[in-house]
Coordinates of N, CA and C and ligand atoms in Angstrom, one line a residue:
X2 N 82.3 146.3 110.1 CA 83.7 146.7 110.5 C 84.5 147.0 109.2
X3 N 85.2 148.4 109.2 CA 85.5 148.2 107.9 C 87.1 148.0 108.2
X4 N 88.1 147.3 107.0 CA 89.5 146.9 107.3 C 90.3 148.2 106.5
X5 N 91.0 148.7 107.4 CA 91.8 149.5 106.9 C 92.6 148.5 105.3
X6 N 92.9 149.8 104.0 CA 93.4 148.9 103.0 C 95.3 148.9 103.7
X7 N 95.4 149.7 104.2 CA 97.1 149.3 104.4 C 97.4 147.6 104.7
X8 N 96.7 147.1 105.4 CA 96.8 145.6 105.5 C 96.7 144.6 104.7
X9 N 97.5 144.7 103.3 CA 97.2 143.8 102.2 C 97.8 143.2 102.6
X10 N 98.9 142.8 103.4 CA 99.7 141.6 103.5 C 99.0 140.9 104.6
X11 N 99.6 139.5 103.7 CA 98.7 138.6 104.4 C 98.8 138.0 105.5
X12 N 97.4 137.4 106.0 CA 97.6 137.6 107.8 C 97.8 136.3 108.0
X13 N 97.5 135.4 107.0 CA 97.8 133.4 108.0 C 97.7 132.6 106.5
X14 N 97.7 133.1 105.8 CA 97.9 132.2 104.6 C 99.3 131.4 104.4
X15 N 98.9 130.2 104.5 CA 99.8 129.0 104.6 C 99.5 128.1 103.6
X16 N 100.4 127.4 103.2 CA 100.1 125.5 102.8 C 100.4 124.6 103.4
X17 N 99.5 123.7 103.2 CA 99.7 122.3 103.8 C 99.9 121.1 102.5
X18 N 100.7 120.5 102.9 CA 100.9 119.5 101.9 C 99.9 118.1 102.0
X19 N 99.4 117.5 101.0 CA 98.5 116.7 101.4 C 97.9 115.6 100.8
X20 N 97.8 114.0 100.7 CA 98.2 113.3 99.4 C 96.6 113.5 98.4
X21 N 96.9 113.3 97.6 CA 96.0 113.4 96.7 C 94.8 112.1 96.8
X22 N 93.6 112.5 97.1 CA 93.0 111.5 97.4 C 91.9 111.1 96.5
X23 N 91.2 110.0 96.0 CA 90.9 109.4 95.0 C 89.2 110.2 95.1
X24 N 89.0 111.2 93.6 CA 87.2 111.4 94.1 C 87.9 113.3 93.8
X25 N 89.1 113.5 94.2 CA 89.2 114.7 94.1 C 89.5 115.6 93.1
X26 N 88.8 116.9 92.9 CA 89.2 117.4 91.0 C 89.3 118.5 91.3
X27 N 90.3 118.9 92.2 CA 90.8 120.1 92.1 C 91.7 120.5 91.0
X28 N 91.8 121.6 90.1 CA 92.9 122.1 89.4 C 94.1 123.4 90.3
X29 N 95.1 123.3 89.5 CA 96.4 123.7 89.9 C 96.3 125.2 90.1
X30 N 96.3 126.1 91.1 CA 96.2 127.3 90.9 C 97.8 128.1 90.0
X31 N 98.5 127.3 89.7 CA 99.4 128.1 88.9 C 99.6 127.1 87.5
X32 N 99.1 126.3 86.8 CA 99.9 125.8 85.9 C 98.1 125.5 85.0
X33 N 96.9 125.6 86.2 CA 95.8 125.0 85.4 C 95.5 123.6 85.1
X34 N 96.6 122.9 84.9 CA 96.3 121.9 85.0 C 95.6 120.5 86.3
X35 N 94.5 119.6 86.1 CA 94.0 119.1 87.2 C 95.0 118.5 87.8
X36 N 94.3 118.3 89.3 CA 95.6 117.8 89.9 C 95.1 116.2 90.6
X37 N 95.4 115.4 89.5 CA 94.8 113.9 89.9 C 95.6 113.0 90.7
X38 N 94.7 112.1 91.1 CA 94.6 111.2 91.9 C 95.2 109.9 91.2
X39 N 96.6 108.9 91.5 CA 97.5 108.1 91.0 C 97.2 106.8 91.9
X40 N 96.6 105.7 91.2 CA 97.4 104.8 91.9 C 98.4 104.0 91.9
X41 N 99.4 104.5 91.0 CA 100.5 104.1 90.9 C 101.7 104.9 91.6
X42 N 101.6 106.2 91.5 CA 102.0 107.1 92.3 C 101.4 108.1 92.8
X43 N 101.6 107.9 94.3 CA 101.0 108.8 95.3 C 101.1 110.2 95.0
X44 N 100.3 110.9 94.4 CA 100.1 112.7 94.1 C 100.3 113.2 95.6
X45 N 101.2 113.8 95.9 CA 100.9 115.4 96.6 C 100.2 116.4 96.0
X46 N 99.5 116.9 97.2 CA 98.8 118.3 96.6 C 99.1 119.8 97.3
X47 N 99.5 120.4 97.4 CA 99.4 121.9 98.0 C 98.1 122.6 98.5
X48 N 97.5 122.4 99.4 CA 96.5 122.9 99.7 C 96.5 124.2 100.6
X49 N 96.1 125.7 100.3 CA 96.9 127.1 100.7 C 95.1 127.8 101.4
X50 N 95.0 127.9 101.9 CA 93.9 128.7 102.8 C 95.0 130.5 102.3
X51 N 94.0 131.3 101.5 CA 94.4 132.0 101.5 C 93.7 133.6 101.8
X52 N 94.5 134.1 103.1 CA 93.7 135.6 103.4 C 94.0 136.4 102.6
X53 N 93.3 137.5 102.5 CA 92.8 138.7 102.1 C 92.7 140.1 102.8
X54 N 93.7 140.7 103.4 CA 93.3 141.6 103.9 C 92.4 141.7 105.5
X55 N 93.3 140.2 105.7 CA 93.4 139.5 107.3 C 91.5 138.8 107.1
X56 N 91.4 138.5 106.0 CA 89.9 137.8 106.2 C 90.2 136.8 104.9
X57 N 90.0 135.7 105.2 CA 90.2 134.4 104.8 C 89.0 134.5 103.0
X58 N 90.0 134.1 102.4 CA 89.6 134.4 101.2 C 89.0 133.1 100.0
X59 N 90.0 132.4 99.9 CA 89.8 131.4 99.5 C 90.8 130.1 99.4
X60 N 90.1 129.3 99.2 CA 91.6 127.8 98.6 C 91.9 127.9 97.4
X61 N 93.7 127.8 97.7 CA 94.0 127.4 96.3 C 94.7 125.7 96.5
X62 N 94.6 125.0 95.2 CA 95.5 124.0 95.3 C 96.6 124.2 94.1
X63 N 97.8 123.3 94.5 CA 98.9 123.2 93.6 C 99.5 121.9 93.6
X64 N 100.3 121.4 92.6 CA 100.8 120.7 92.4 C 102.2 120.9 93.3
X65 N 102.1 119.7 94.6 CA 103.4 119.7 95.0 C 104.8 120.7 94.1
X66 N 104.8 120.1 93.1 CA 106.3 120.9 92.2 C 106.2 122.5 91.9
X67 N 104.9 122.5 91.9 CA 104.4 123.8 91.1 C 104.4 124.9 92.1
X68 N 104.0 124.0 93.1 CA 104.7 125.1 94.5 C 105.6 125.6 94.9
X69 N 106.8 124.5 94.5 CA 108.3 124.9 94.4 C 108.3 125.8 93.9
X70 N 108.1 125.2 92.6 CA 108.5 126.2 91.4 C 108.2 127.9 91.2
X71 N 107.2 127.9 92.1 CA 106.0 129.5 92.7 C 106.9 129.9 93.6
X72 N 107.9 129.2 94.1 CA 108.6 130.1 95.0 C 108.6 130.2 96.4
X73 N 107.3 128.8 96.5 CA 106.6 129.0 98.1 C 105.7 130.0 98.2
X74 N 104.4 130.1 97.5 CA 103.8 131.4 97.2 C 103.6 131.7 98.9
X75 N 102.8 130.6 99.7 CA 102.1 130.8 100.9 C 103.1 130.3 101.8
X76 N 104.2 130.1 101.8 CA 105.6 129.7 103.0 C 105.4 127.9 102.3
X77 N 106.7 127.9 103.5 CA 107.1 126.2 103.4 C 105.9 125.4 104.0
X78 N 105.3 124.4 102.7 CA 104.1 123.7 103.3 C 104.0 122.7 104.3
X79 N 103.7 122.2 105.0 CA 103.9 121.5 106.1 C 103.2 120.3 106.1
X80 N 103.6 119.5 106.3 CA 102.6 118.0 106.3 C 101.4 117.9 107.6
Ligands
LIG5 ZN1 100.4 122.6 88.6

C-alpha cells in the first residue's frame, strides 16, 4: 500500500512520562546525553512512540527537562 507523501504530519505520536528504571541506558534524543537511573533522585524519562507518515516509526527518549525545553516535541506527556 503505498502512503500518499502529503501526510507528513504526524498521526499519534505522543509522550508518556515515565520513571527512570534501574537496568535502563537509553540516551536523550535531544541533548545526547544518557538518561540514568538515580537512587537518590527519582529520574523521569520522556518516552515518545514516534509516527512517520501515519506508520509508527520509532522511540525516542528525553530527559523529563529536555522535553520542556523541546517545546513538547510530541504534545503534553502524560503519566
Ligand atoms: Zn536530555
Amino acid at each position: 500500500m503505498k502512503i500518499a507523501q502529503e501526510r507528513v504530519s504526524t498521526f499519534a505520536s505522543r509522550g508518556v512520562r515515565r520513571r527512570v528504571e534501574p537496568g535502563e541506558g537509553s540516551s536523550c534524543a535531544r541533548c545526547g546525553e544518557a538518561i540514568k537511573f538515580s537512587m537518590k533522585t527519582p529520574a523521569h524519562q520522556i518516552i515518545a512512540n514516534v509516527y512517520e507518515n501515519g506508520v509508527w516509526n520509532r522511540v525516542e527518549h528525553f530527559h523529563d527537562t529536555c522535553y520542556l525545553n523541546a517545546g513538547l516535541p510530541y504534545g503534553n506527556a502524560r503519566d
